[in-house]
PDB file of C-alpha atoms and ligand atoms in Angstrom:
ATOM      1  CA  UNK A 139     -22.954  -0.231 -21.591  1.00 80.00           C
ATOM      2  CA  UNK A 140     -23.271  -0.788 -17.907  1.00 86.00           C
ATOM      3  CA  UNK A 141     -23.860  -4.256 -16.690  1.00 91.00           C
ATOM      4  CA  UNK A 142     -24.021  -5.615 -13.307  1.00 90.00           C
ATOM      5  CA  UNK A 143     -23.537  -9.044 -11.448  1.00 95.00           C
ATOM      6  CA  UNK A 144     -23.713 -10.808  -8.240  1.00 96.00           C
ATOM      7  CA  UNK A 145     -20.508 -10.120  -7.432  1.00 98.00           C
ATOM      8  CA  UNK A 146     -19.023  -7.571  -9.871  1.00 98.00           C
ATOM      9  CA  UNK A 147     -19.925  -3.984 -11.150  1.00 97.00           C
ATOM     10  CA  UNK A 148     -19.176  -2.773 -14.549  1.00 98.00           C
ATOM     11  CA  UNK A 149     -19.711   0.478 -15.693  1.00 97.00           C
ATOM     12  CA  UNK A 150     -18.620   2.779 -18.637  1.00 97.00           C
ATOM     13  CA  UNK A 151     -17.810   6.173 -18.608  1.00 97.00           C
ATOM     14  CA  UNK A 152     -16.296   8.183 -22.148  1.00 94.00           C
ATOM     15  CA  UNK A 153     -14.735   5.484 -23.509  1.00 95.00           C
ATOM     16  CA  UNK A 154     -13.268   3.806 -20.276  1.00 98.00           C
ATOM     17  CA  UNK A 155     -14.840   0.758 -18.771  1.00 98.00           C
ATOM     18  CA  UNK A 156     -14.743   0.032 -14.853  1.00 98.00           C
ATOM     19  CA  UNK A 157     -15.008  -3.517 -13.654  1.00 98.00           C
ATOM     20  CA  UNK A 158     -15.073  -3.926  -9.877  1.00 98.00           C
ATOM     21  CA  UNK A 159     -14.895  -6.930  -7.793  1.00 98.00           C
ATOM     22  CA  UNK A 160     -17.625  -6.223  -5.422  1.00 98.00           C
ATOM     23  CA  UNK A 161     -17.664  -8.636  -2.326  1.00 97.00           C
ATOM     24  CA  UNK A 162     -16.473  -5.849   0.091  1.00 96.00           C
ATOM     25  CA  UNK A 163     -17.382  -7.846   3.307  1.00 95.00           C
ATOM     26  CA  UNK A 164     -15.055 -10.577   2.429  1.00 97.00           C
ATOM     27  CA  UNK A 165     -12.299  -8.331   0.956  1.00 98.00           C
ATOM     28  CA  UNK A 166     -13.607  -9.191  -2.655  1.00 98.00           C
ATOM     29  CA  UNK A 167     -12.424 -12.899  -2.179  1.00 98.00           C
ATOM     30  CA  UNK A 168     -12.823 -14.921  -5.334  1.00 97.00           C
ATOM     31  CA  UNK A 169     -15.735 -17.348  -4.578  1.00 95.00           C
ATOM     32  CA  UNK A 170     -17.005 -19.695  -7.692  1.00 94.00           C
ATOM     33  CA  UNK A 171     -19.754 -17.200  -8.294  1.00 96.00           C
ATOM     34  CA  UNK A 172     -17.029 -14.451  -8.505  1.00 97.00           C
ATOM     35  CA  UNK A 173     -15.347 -16.877 -11.519  1.00 97.00           C
ATOM     36  CA  UNK A 174     -18.412 -17.873 -12.925  1.00 97.00           C
ATOM     37  CA  UNK A 175     -19.356 -13.828 -13.380  1.00 98.00           C
ATOM     38  CA  UNK A 176     -16.131 -13.162 -14.748  1.00 98.00           C
ATOM     39  CA  UNK A 177     -16.445 -15.743 -17.232  1.00 98.00           C
ATOM     40  CA  UNK A 178     -19.568 -14.408 -18.404  1.00 98.00           C
ATOM     41  CA  UNK A 179     -18.544 -10.493 -18.275  1.00 98.00           C
ATOM     42  CA  UNK A 180     -15.187 -11.424 -20.236  1.00 98.00           C
ATOM     43  CA  UNK A 181     -17.267 -13.558 -23.011  1.00 97.00           C
ATOM     44  CA  UNK A 182     -19.779 -10.485 -23.165  1.00 97.00           C
ATOM     45  CA  UNK A 183     -16.849  -7.820 -23.057  1.00 97.00           C
ATOM     46  CA  UNK A 184     -14.683  -8.698 -25.584  1.00 95.00           C
ATOM     47  CA  UNK A 185     -17.277  -6.963 -28.178  1.00 94.00           C
ATOM     48  CA  UNK A 186     -16.996  -3.651 -26.120  1.00 95.00           C
ATOM     49  CA  UNK A 187     -16.039  -0.691 -28.075  1.00 93.00           C
ATOM     50  CA  UNK A 188     -14.071   0.498 -25.239  1.00 96.00           C
ATOM     51  CA  UNK A 189     -10.483   2.078 -25.451  1.00 97.00           C
ATOM     52  CA  UNK A 190      -9.412   0.441 -22.016  1.00 98.00           C
ATOM     53  CA  UNK A 191     -10.315  -1.405 -18.985  1.00 98.00           C
ATOM     54  CA  UNK A 192      -9.592  -0.735 -15.224  1.00 98.00           C
ATOM     55  CA  UNK A 193     -10.039  -3.392 -12.933  1.00 98.00           C
ATOM     56  CA  UNK A 194     -10.137  -2.581  -9.403  1.00 98.00           C
ATOM     57  CA  UNK A 195     -11.730  -4.020  -6.016  1.00 98.00           C
ATOM     58  CA  UNK A 196     -14.727  -2.313  -4.078  1.00 97.00           C
ATOM     59  CA  UNK A 197     -13.262  -0.443  -0.747  1.00 93.00           C
ATOM     60  CA  UNK A 198     -10.079   1.169   0.034  1.00 89.00           C
ATOM     61  CA  UNK A 199      -8.644  -1.900   2.053  1.00 96.00           C
ATOM     62  CA  UNK A 200      -8.231  -4.431  -0.553  1.00 98.00           C
ATOM     63  CA  UNK A 201      -8.400  -5.054  -4.472  1.00 98.00           C
ATOM     64  CA  UNK A 202      -8.982  -8.902  -3.968  1.00 98.00           C
ATOM     65  CA  UNK A 203      -7.605 -10.714  -0.482  1.00 98.00           C
ATOM     66  CA  UNK A 204      -7.431 -13.923  -2.446  1.00 97.00           C
ATOM     67  CA  UNK A 205      -9.668 -16.887  -3.125  1.00 96.00           C
ATOM     68  CA  UNK A 206     -12.309 -17.516  -1.118  1.00 96.00           C
ATOM     69  CA  UNK A 207     -10.800 -19.502   1.998  1.00 94.00           C
ATOM     70  CA  UNK A 208     -14.257 -20.329   3.752  1.00 93.00           C
ATOM     71  CA  UNK A 209     -15.467 -21.425   0.429  1.00 91.00           C
ATOM     72  CA  UNK A 210     -12.487 -23.620  -0.277  1.00 90.00           C
ATOM     73  CA  UNK A 211     -12.280 -25.426   2.754  1.00 90.00           C
ATOM     74  CA  UNK A 212     -15.040 -27.297   2.037  1.00 90.00           C
ATOM     75  CA  UNK A 213     -14.290 -28.105  -1.275  1.00 90.00           C
ATOM     76  CA  UNK A 214     -12.889 -32.068  -2.292  1.00 91.00           C
ATOM     77  CA  UNK A 215     -10.184 -32.811  -4.746  1.00 90.00           C
ATOM     78  CA  UNK A 216     -12.681 -32.525  -7.588  1.00 92.00           C
ATOM     79  CA  UNK A 217     -14.236 -29.559  -6.887  1.00 91.00           C
ATOM     80  CA  UNK A 218     -10.973 -27.631  -6.257  1.00 88.00           C
ATOM     81  CA  UNK A 219      -9.740 -28.983  -9.591  1.00 89.00           C
ATOM     82  CA  UNK A 220     -12.933 -27.703 -11.202  1.00 91.00           C
ATOM     83  CA  UNK A 221     -12.412 -24.449  -9.424  1.00 90.00           C
ATOM     84  CA  UNK A 222      -8.958 -24.312 -10.469  1.00 87.00           C
ATOM     85  CA  UNK A 223     -10.155 -24.851 -14.243  1.00 92.00           C
ATOM     86  CA  UNK A 224     -12.950 -22.252 -14.159  1.00 95.00           C
ATOM     87  CA  UNK A 225     -10.477 -19.875 -12.259  1.00 93.00           C
ATOM     88  CA  UNK A 226      -7.835 -20.279 -15.054  1.00 92.00           C
ATOM     89  CA  UNK A 227     -10.338 -20.052 -18.012  1.00 96.00           C
ATOM     90  CA  UNK A 228     -11.500 -16.744 -16.111  1.00 97.00           C
ATOM     91  CA  UNK A 229      -8.082 -15.445 -16.008  1.00 96.00           C
ATOM     92  CA  UNK A 230      -7.461 -16.212 -19.712  1.00 96.00           C
ATOM     93  CA  UNK A 231     -10.502 -14.652 -21.200  1.00 98.00           C
ATOM     94  CA  UNK A 232      -9.666 -11.502 -19.261  1.00 98.00           C
ATOM     95  CA  UNK A 233      -5.988 -11.781 -20.289  1.00 97.00           C
ATOM     96  CA  UNK A 234      -6.829 -11.752 -24.143  1.00 97.00           C
ATOM     97  CA  UNK A 235      -9.490  -8.969 -23.876  1.00 98.00           C
ATOM     98  CA  UNK A 236      -8.690  -6.919 -27.282  1.00 97.00           C
ATOM     99  CA  UNK A 237      -8.271  -3.607 -25.369  1.00 98.00           C
ATOM    100  CA  UNK A 238      -5.782  -2.410 -22.681  1.00 98.00           C
ATOM    101  CA  UNK A 239      -6.651  -3.749 -19.361  1.00 98.00           C
ATOM    102  CA  UNK A 240      -5.179  -2.408 -16.267  1.00 98.00           C
ATOM    103  CA  UNK A 241      -5.212  -3.529 -12.762  1.00 98.00           C
ATOM    104  CA  UNK A 242      -5.683  -0.550 -10.420  1.00 98.00           C
ATOM    105  CA  UNK A 243      -4.691  -2.591  -7.414  1.00 98.00           C
ATOM    106  CA  UNK A 244      -5.904  -0.676  -4.048  1.00 96.00           C
ATOM    107  CA  UNK A 245      -4.606  -2.310  -0.833  1.00 97.00           C
ATOM    108  CA  UNK A 246      -4.394  -6.244  -0.552  1.00 98.00           C
ATOM    109  CA  UNK A 247      -3.670  -8.088  -3.837  1.00 98.00           C
ATOM    110  CA  UNK A 248      -3.164 -11.635  -2.426  1.00 98.00           C
ATOM    111  CA  UNK A 249      -3.197 -15.263  -3.661  1.00 97.00           C
ATOM    112  CA  UNK A 250      -5.907 -15.471  -6.361  1.00 96.00           C
ATOM    113  CA  UNK A 251      -6.264 -11.759  -6.181  1.00 98.00           C
ATOM    114  CA  UNK A 252      -2.650 -10.935  -7.396  1.00 98.00           C
ATOM    115  CA  UNK A 253      -3.451 -14.019  -9.716  1.00 97.00           C
ATOM    116  CA  UNK A 254      -6.247 -11.731 -11.465  1.00 97.00           C
ATOM    117  CA  UNK A 255      -3.780  -8.697 -11.226  1.00 98.00           C
ATOM    118  CA  UNK A 256      -1.310 -10.916 -13.134  1.00 98.00           C
ATOM    119  CA  UNK A 257      -3.705 -11.513 -15.924  1.00 97.00           C
ATOM    120  CA  UNK A 258      -4.353  -7.912 -16.739  1.00 98.00           C
ATOM    121  CA  UNK A 259      -1.757  -5.980 -18.935  1.00 98.00           C
ATOM    122  CA  UNK A 260       0.093  -4.315 -15.979  1.00 98.00           C
ATOM    123  CA  UNK A 261      -0.283  -3.104 -12.442  1.00 98.00           C
ATOM    124  CA  UNK A 262      -0.845   0.376 -11.189  1.00 98.00           C
ATOM    125  CA  UNK A 263      -1.094   0.375  -7.446  1.00 98.00           C
ATOM    126  CA  UNK A 264      -1.911   2.694  -4.401  1.00 98.00           C
ATOM    127  CA  UNK A 265       0.696   3.305  -1.640  1.00 98.00           C
ATOM    128  CA  UNK A 266      -1.186   1.241   0.505  1.00 97.00           C
ATOM    129  CA  UNK A 267      -1.056  -2.044  -1.826  1.00 98.00           C
ATOM    130  CA  UNK A 268       0.446  -5.346  -0.308  1.00 98.00           C
ATOM    131  CA  UNK A 269       1.372  -8.250  -2.817  1.00 98.00           C
ATOM    132  CA  UNK A 270       1.901 -12.122  -2.092  1.00 98.00           C
ATOM    133  CA  UNK A 271       1.142 -15.408  -2.862  1.00 98.00           C
ATOM    134  CA  UNK A 272       0.518 -16.911   0.569  1.00 98.00           C
ATOM    135  CA  UNK A 273      -1.130 -20.239  -0.683  1.00 97.00           C
ATOM    136  CA  UNK A 274       1.721 -22.585   0.807  1.00 97.00           C
ATOM    137  CA  UNK A 275       1.189 -21.031   4.111  1.00 97.00           C
ATOM    138  CA  UNK A 276      -2.317 -22.478   3.896  1.00 95.00           C
ATOM    139  CA  UNK A 277      -1.204 -25.778   2.550  1.00 95.00           C
ATOM    140  CA  UNK A 278      -2.352 -24.706  -1.058  1.00 93.00           C
ATOM    141  CA  UNK A 279      -0.717 -24.307  -4.265  1.00 93.00           C
ATOM    142  CA  UNK A 280      -1.651 -20.857  -6.487  1.00 94.00           C
ATOM    143  CA  UNK A 281      -4.384 -22.255  -8.911  1.00 90.00           C
ATOM    144  CA  UNK A 282      -5.288 -19.412 -11.171  1.00 92.00           C
ATOM    145  CA  UNK A 283      -2.047 -19.110 -13.221  1.00 92.00           C
ATOM    146  CA  UNK A 284       0.267 -17.601 -10.380  1.00 95.00           C
ATOM    147  CA  UNK A 285       2.710 -20.331 -10.653  1.00 94.00           C
ATOM    148  CA  UNK A 286       2.881 -19.311 -14.732  1.00 94.00           C
ATOM    149  CA  UNK A 287       2.435 -15.558 -14.880  1.00 95.00           C
ATOM    150  CA  UNK A 288       4.527 -14.289 -11.706  1.00 97.00           C
ATOM    151  CA  UNK A 289       8.014 -15.840 -13.121  1.00 96.00           C
ATOM    152  CA  UNK A 290       7.445 -14.497 -16.421  1.00 95.00           C
ATOM    153  CA  UNK A 291       7.386 -10.763 -14.570  1.00 96.00           C
ATOM    154  CA  UNK A 292       9.711 -10.986 -11.720  1.00 97.00           C
ATOM    155  CA  UNK A 293      11.856 -13.883 -12.993  1.00 96.00           C
ATOM    156  CA  UNK A 294      11.922 -17.415 -11.887  1.00 97.00           C
ATOM    157  CA  UNK A 295      14.115 -16.866  -8.714  1.00 98.00           C
ATOM    158  CA  UNK A 296      12.045 -14.050  -7.188  1.00 98.00           C
ATOM    159  CA  UNK A 297       8.667 -15.927  -8.094  1.00 98.00           C
ATOM    160  CA  UNK A 298      10.195 -19.340  -6.364  1.00 98.00           C
ATOM    161  CA  UNK A 299      11.117 -17.072  -3.255  1.00 98.00           C
ATOM    162  CA  UNK A 300       7.946 -15.309  -2.963  1.00 98.00           C
ATOM    163  CA  UNK A 301       5.731 -18.492  -3.374  1.00 98.00           C
ATOM    164  CA  UNK A 302       8.108 -20.618  -1.205  1.00 98.00           C
ATOM    165  CA  UNK A 303       7.729 -17.825   1.882  1.00 98.00           C
ATOM    166  CA  UNK A 304       4.437 -16.608   0.867  1.00 98.00           C
ATOM    167  CA  UNK A 305       5.800 -13.248   2.309  1.00 98.00           C
ATOM    168  CA  UNK A 306       3.853  -9.804   1.724  1.00 98.00           C
ATOM    169  CA  UNK A 307       5.490  -7.272  -0.423  1.00 98.00           C
ATOM    170  CA  UNK A 308       4.945  -3.694  -0.042  1.00 98.00           C
ATOM    171  CA  UNK A 309       4.752  -1.189  -2.760  1.00 98.00           C
ATOM    172  CA  UNK A 310       8.514   0.106  -3.096  1.00 98.00           C
ATOM    173  CA  UNK A 311       9.593  -3.509  -3.342  1.00 98.00           C
ATOM    174  CA  UNK A 312       6.781  -4.186  -5.811  1.00 98.00           C
ATOM    175  CA  UNK A 313       7.865  -1.583  -8.099  1.00 98.00           C
ATOM    176  CA  UNK A 314      11.583  -2.315  -7.658  1.00 98.00           C
ATOM    177  CA  UNK A 315      10.908  -5.902  -9.124  1.00 98.00           C
ATOM    178  CA  UNK A 316       8.880  -4.456 -11.990  1.00 98.00           C
ATOM    179  CA  UNK A 317       5.397  -6.094 -10.624  1.00 98.00           C
ATOM    180  CA  UNK A 318       3.900  -2.535 -10.530  1.00 98.00           C
ATOM    181  CA  UNK A 319       4.651   0.221 -13.087  1.00 98.00           C
ATOM    182  CA  UNK A 320       3.662   3.298 -10.564  1.00 98.00           C
ATOM    183  CA  UNK A 321       2.319   4.100  -7.253  1.00 98.00           C
ATOM    184  CA  UNK A 322      -0.089   6.922  -5.927  1.00 98.00           C
ATOM    185  CA  UNK A 323      -1.334   8.536  -2.610  1.00 98.00           C
ATOM    186  CA  UNK A 324      -4.773   7.394  -2.649  1.00 96.00           C
ATOM    187  CA  UNK A 325      -7.436   5.482  -5.078  1.00 96.00           C
ATOM    188  CA  UNK A 326      -8.619   8.602  -6.297  1.00 97.00           C
ATOM    189  CA  UNK A 327      -5.198   9.380  -7.739  1.00 98.00           C
ATOM    190  CA  UNK A 328      -4.672   5.692  -9.055  1.00 98.00           C
ATOM    191  CA  UNK A 329      -7.652   5.755 -11.003  1.00 98.00           C
ATOM    192  CA  UNK A 330      -7.038   8.911 -12.625  1.00 98.00           C
ATOM    193  CA  UNK A 331      -3.569   7.733 -13.642  1.00 98.00           C
ATOM    194  CA  UNK A 332      -5.081   4.772 -14.896  1.00 98.00           C
ATOM    195  CA  UNK A 333      -7.671   6.688 -16.991  1.00 98.00           C
ATOM    196  CA  UNK A 334      -4.618   9.034 -18.051  1.00 98.00           C
ATOM    197  CA  UNK A 335      -2.563   5.929 -19.530  1.00 98.00           C
ATOM    198  CA  UNK A 336      -5.531   5.026 -21.229  1.00 98.00           C
ATOM    199  CA  UNK A 337      -6.469   8.318 -22.684  1.00 97.00           C
ATOM    200  CA  UNK A 338      -2.830   8.595 -24.020  1.00 97.00           C
ATOM    201  CA  UNK A 339      -2.848   5.014 -25.731  1.00 97.00           C
ATOM    202  CA  UNK A 340      -6.429   5.612 -27.232  1.00 96.00           C
ATOM    203  CA  UNK A 341      -4.967   8.534 -29.149  1.00 95.00           C
ATOM    204  CA  UNK A 342      -3.435   5.468 -31.186  1.00 97.00           C
ATOM    205  CA  UNK A 343      -5.131   2.706 -33.004  1.00 96.00           C
ATOM    206  CA  UNK A 344      -7.235   0.154 -30.837  1.00 95.00           C
ATOM    207  CA  UNK A 345      -6.992  -2.087 -33.779  1.00 95.00           C
ATOM    208  CA  UNK A 346      -3.021  -2.080 -33.797  1.00 96.00           C
ATOM    209  CA  UNK A 347      -2.950  -2.058 -29.981  1.00 97.00           C
ATOM    210  CA  UNK A 348      -5.115  -5.315 -29.867  1.00 96.00           C
ATOM    211  CA  UNK A 349      -3.120  -7.045 -32.857  1.00 96.00           C
ATOM    212  CA  UNK A 350       0.190  -6.041 -30.713  1.00 96.00           C
ATOM    213  CA  UNK A 351      -1.150  -7.267 -27.156  1.00 96.00           C
ATOM    214  CA  UNK A 352      -2.163 -10.572 -29.227  1.00 95.00           C
ATOM    215  CA  UNK A 353       1.323 -10.837 -30.727  1.00 96.00           C
ATOM    216  CA  UNK A 354       3.106 -10.079 -27.297  1.00 96.00           C
ATOM    217  CA  UNK A 355       0.754 -12.590 -24.956  1.00 95.00           C
ATOM    218  CA  UNK A 356       1.182 -15.490 -27.587  1.00 94.00           C
ATOM    219  CA  UNK A 357       4.775 -14.548 -28.148  1.00 93.00           C
ATOM    220  CA  UNK A 358       5.688 -14.854 -24.532  1.00 88.00           C
ATOM    221  CA  UNK A 359       4.867 -18.863 -24.684  1.00 87.00           C
ATOM    222  CA  UNK A 360       7.204 -19.456 -27.699  1.00 94.00           C
ATOM    223  CA  UNK A 361      10.785 -19.693 -29.073  1.00 94.00           C
ATOM    224  CA  UNK A 362      11.697 -16.323 -30.808  1.00 94.00           C
ATOM    225  CA  UNK A 363      11.490 -18.060 -34.176  1.00 95.00           C
ATOM    226  CA  UNK A 364       7.890 -19.084 -33.858  1.00 95.00           C
ATOM    227  CA  UNK A 365       7.345 -15.622 -32.007  1.00 94.00           C
ATOM    228  CA  UNK A 366       8.720 -13.692 -34.829  1.00 94.00           C
ATOM    229  CA  UNK A 367       6.402 -15.651 -37.232  1.00 95.00           C
ATOM    230  CA  UNK A 368       3.235 -14.049 -35.288  1.00 94.00           C
ATOM    231  CA  UNK A 369       4.747 -10.748 -35.478  1.00 94.00           C
ATOM    232  CA  UNK A 370       5.176 -11.072 -39.219  1.00 95.00           C
ATOM    233  CA  UNK A 371       1.246 -12.357 -39.361  1.00 93.00           C
ATOM    234  CA  UNK A 372       0.437  -9.553 -37.133  1.00 93.00           C
ATOM    235  CA  UNK A 373       2.322  -7.042 -39.489  1.00 92.00           C
ATOM    236  CA  UNK A 374       0.738  -8.473 -42.580  1.00 92.00           C
ATOM    237  CA  UNK A 375      -2.729  -8.381 -40.662  1.00 90.00           C
ATOM    238  CA  UNK A 376      -2.524  -4.820 -40.019  1.00 93.00           C
ATOM    239  CA  UNK A 377      -1.565  -3.720 -43.699  1.00 93.00           C
ATOM    240  CA  UNK A 378      -5.443  -4.424 -44.254  1.00 92.00           C
ATOM    241  CA  UNK A 379      -6.835  -2.125 -41.756  1.00 94.00           C
ATOM    242  CA  UNK A 380      -8.177   1.161 -42.150  1.00 95.00           C
ATOM    243  CA  UNK A 381      -6.364   2.577 -39.606  1.00 95.00           C
ATOM    244  CA  UNK A 382      -2.756   1.585 -40.986  1.00 95.00           C
ATOM    245  CA  UNK A 383      -3.785   3.494 -43.989  1.00 94.00           C
ATOM    246  CA  UNK A 384      -5.080   6.398 -42.104  1.00 94.00           C
ATOM    247  CA  UNK A 385      -2.048   6.455 -39.795  1.00 95.00           C
ATOM    248  CA  UNK A 386       0.420   6.376 -42.510  1.00 95.00           C
ATOM    249  CA  UNK A 387      -1.557   8.828 -44.895  1.00 95.00           C
ATOM    250  CA  UNK A 388      -2.113  11.370 -41.875  1.00 95.00           C
ATOM    251  CA  UNK A 389       1.583  11.358 -41.382  1.00 94.00           C
ATOM    252  CA  UNK A 390       2.645  11.926 -45.044  1.00 95.00           C
ATOM    253  CA  UNK A 391      -0.308  15.154 -45.228  1.00 95.00           C
ATOM    254  CA  UNK A 392       1.149  16.375 -41.888  1.00 96.00           C
ATOM    255  CA  UNK A 393      -2.109  16.024 -39.751  1.00 95.00           C
ATOM    256  CA  UNK A 394      -3.664  14.366 -37.029  1.00 95.00           C
ATOM    257  CA  UNK A 395      -4.827  10.665 -37.703  1.00 95.00           C
ATOM    258  CA  UNK A 396      -8.317   9.716 -37.644  1.00 95.00           C
ATOM    259  CA  UNK A 397      -8.325   6.431 -36.632  1.00 95.00           C
ATOM    260  CA  UNK A 398     -11.694   3.966 -36.722  1.00 93.00           C
ATOM    261  CA  UNK A 399     -10.582   1.209 -34.710  1.00 91.00           C
ATOM    262  CA  UNK A 400     -10.594  -1.291 -37.978  1.00 91.00           C
TER     263      UNK A 400
HETATM  264  N1  DAK B 258     -11.328 -15.600   1.902  1.00 97.34           N
HETATM  265  C1  DAK B 258     -12.591 -15.226   2.585  1.00 97.34           C
HETATM  266  N2  DAK B 258     -12.646 -14.299   3.653  1.00 97.34           N
HETATM  267  C2  DAK B 258     -11.626 -13.464   3.395  1.00 97.34           C
HETATM  268  C3  DAK B 258     -10.615 -13.542   2.799  1.00 97.34           C
HETATM  269  C4  DAK B 258     -10.318 -14.917   1.879  1.00 97.34           C
HETATM  270  N3  DAK B 258      -9.056 -14.717   1.260  1.00 97.34           N
HETATM  271  N4  DAK B 258      -9.837 -12.598   3.264  1.00 97.34           N
HETATM  272  C5  DAK B 258     -10.375 -11.702   3.861  1.00 97.34           C
HETATM  273  N5  DAK B 258     -11.706 -12.251   4.120  1.00 97.34           N
HETATM  274  C6  DAK B 258     -12.766 -11.796   5.231  1.00 97.34           C
HETATM  275  C7  DAK B 258     -12.435 -11.902   6.705  1.00 97.34           C
HETATM  276  O1  DAK B 258     -12.677 -13.366   7.329  1.00 97.34           O
HETATM  277  C8  DAK B 258     -13.057 -10.767   7.068  1.00 97.34           C
HETATM  278  O2  DAK B 258     -14.560 -11.516   7.357  1.00 97.34           O
HETATM  279  P1  DAK B 258     -15.215 -11.419   8.599  1.00 97.34           P
HETATM  280  O3  DAK B 258     -14.631 -12.288   9.775  1.00 97.34           O
HETATM  281  O4  DAK B 258     -15.597 -10.244   9.022  1.00 97.34           O
HETATM  282  O5  DAK B 258     -16.718 -12.515   8.311  1.00 97.34           O
HETATM  283  C9  DAK B 258     -13.040  -9.706   6.365  1.00 97.34           C
HETATM  284  O6  DAK B 258     -12.894 -10.267   5.229  1.00 97.34           O
HETATM  285  C10 DAK B 258     -12.038  -8.852   6.854  1.00 97.34           C
HETATM  286  O7  DAK B 258     -11.079  -9.491   6.934  1.00 97.34           O
HETATM  287  P2  DAK B 258      -9.969  -9.569   8.456  1.00 97.34           P
HETATM  288  O8  DAK B 258     -10.869  -9.100   9.546  1.00 97.34           O
HETATM  289  O9  DAK B 258      -9.187 -10.756   8.180  1.00 97.34           O
HETATM  290  O10 DAK B 258      -9.133  -8.099   7.981  1.00 97.34           O
HETATM  291  P3  DAK B 258      -7.539  -7.500   8.462  1.00 97.34           P
HETATM  292  O11 DAK B 258      -7.457  -6.211   7.974  1.00 97.34           O
HETATM  293  O12 DAK B 258      -7.632  -8.185   9.803  1.00 97.34           O
HETATM  294  O13 DAK B 258      -6.707  -8.622   7.508  1.00 97.34           O
HETATM  295  C11 DAK B 258      -6.012  -9.598   5.659  1.00 97.34           C
HETATM  296  C12 DAK B 258      -6.554  -8.246   6.167  1.00 97.34           C
HETATM  297  C13 DAK B 258      -6.015  -9.363   3.927  1.00 97.34           C
HETATM  298  C14 DAK B 258      -4.376  -9.314   6.095  1.00 97.34           C
HETATM  299  C15 DAK B 258      -6.596 -10.864   5.761  1.00 97.34           C
HETATM  300  O14 DAK B 258      -7.836 -10.774   5.930  1.00 97.34           O
HETATM  301  C16 DAK B 258      -5.863 -12.150   5.228  1.00 97.34           C
HETATM  302  O15 DAK B 258      -4.956 -12.491   5.532  1.00 97.34           O
HETATM  303  N6  DAK B 258      -6.756 -12.486   4.590  1.00 97.34           N
HETATM  304  C17 DAK B 258      -6.523 -13.878   3.831  1.00 97.34           C
HETATM  305  C18 DAK B 258      -5.179 -13.466   2.853  1.00 97.34           C
HETATM  306  C19 DAK B 258      -5.012 -14.841   1.969  1.00 97.34           C
HETATM  307  O16 DAK B 258      -4.145 -15.460   2.579  1.00 97.34           O
HETATM  308  N7  DAK B 258      -5.189 -14.929   0.673  1.00 97.34           N
HETATM  309  C20 DAK B 258      -4.943 -15.809   0.092  1.00 97.34           C
HETATM  310  C21 DAK B 258      -5.769 -17.332  -0.080  1.00 97.34           C
HETATM  311  S1  DAK B 258      -5.314 -18.220  -0.873  1.00 97.34           S
HETATM  312  C22 DAK B 258      -6.923 -22.995  -6.404  1.00 97.34           C
HETATM  313  C23 DAK B 258      -7.312 -22.049  -6.796  1.00 97.34           C
HETATM  314  C24 DAK B 258      -6.984 -20.711  -6.434  1.00 97.34           C
HETATM  315  C25 DAK B 258      -5.832 -20.502  -5.219  1.00 97.34           C
HETATM  316  C26 DAK B 258      -5.403 -21.734  -4.802  1.00 97.34           C
HETATM  317  C27 DAK B 258      -5.653 -23.183  -5.318  1.00 97.34           C
HETATM  318  N8  DAK B 258      -6.760 -24.082  -6.941  1.00 97.34           N
HETATM  319  C28 DAK B 258      -8.577 -24.725  -6.794  1.00 97.34           C
HETATM  320  C29 DAK B 258      -6.112 -25.111  -7.052  1.00 97.34           C
HETATM  321  C30 DAK B 258      -5.814 -19.352  -4.649  1.00 97.34           C
HETATM  322  C31 DAK B 258      -5.711 -19.355  -3.114  1.00 97.34           C
HETATM  323  C32 DAK B 258      -5.826 -18.197  -2.543  1.00 97.34           C
HETATM  324  O17 DAK B 258      -5.944 -16.964  -2.958  1.00 97.34           O
END
């Protein structure tokens, strides 16, 4: 089902959802309204029966050029804490949606924009993509999870270097540090690649993917012992699913499985 918000657009084609950050005049910068829209969207979208979600920014120039600097200028400490808390809630809801979520990074992904992309499962990007956490150059610190999620992907040394210097990273370097999986000549090809990836994963059980995603996301926070407990529980849970019975039965009958996502 299509659904529009003041700052976001959501549409469905086939069984793929498309979420677009839509403030092109401000290079899709994240205002308080964007955060509220994203929370409302994510709380609603968790029940969507889609096989994957592609998250992108309107236009060709920017995915998201960061938190809205003009709006942040006038915040006091209390408002900034609230803004950060709501932003963190939004990224957590996005991170835990029960289907694959791909950030299609077209152009600038800076500050809060990179933090939004980090809350997705992974990033594919266009060749003109530029990444960075320039908060320190504005006298700020990353406030939407950047100090936590970046290091888990690129390692603590590289994350510190990027946050301390605030420097911009171009696409080849972003791929070499594991921040981006692959890149494409333009936005059209980028979206096609995201669709292709979701189509490949949608041949598998969305139920199994969702359970594995929860185990992966939760496990990253835990010791190996506690993470393995989550894996065991997930493994047990999946044994009562229709898709597990169908997938294994289909293998034995030498046919393709007909998954229902339950
Ligand atoms: N906020 C507001 N407006 C922005 C913006 C932003 N982040 N980025 C761009 N814009 C606006 C520009 O002001 C301009 O608007 P007009 O002047 O036309 O009204 C329009 O978008 C087009 O931008 P430019 O004219 O600057 O375009 P250029 O091609 O020349 O440059 C650029 C593109 C992306 C290099 C440049 O716009 C730029 O440097 N933008 C700012 C990038 C940046 O520093 N991003 C990080 C923001 S800090 C926290 C929560 C969150 C955060 C921190 C703390 N807590 C509450 C604790 C996160 C912080 C950030 O994200």
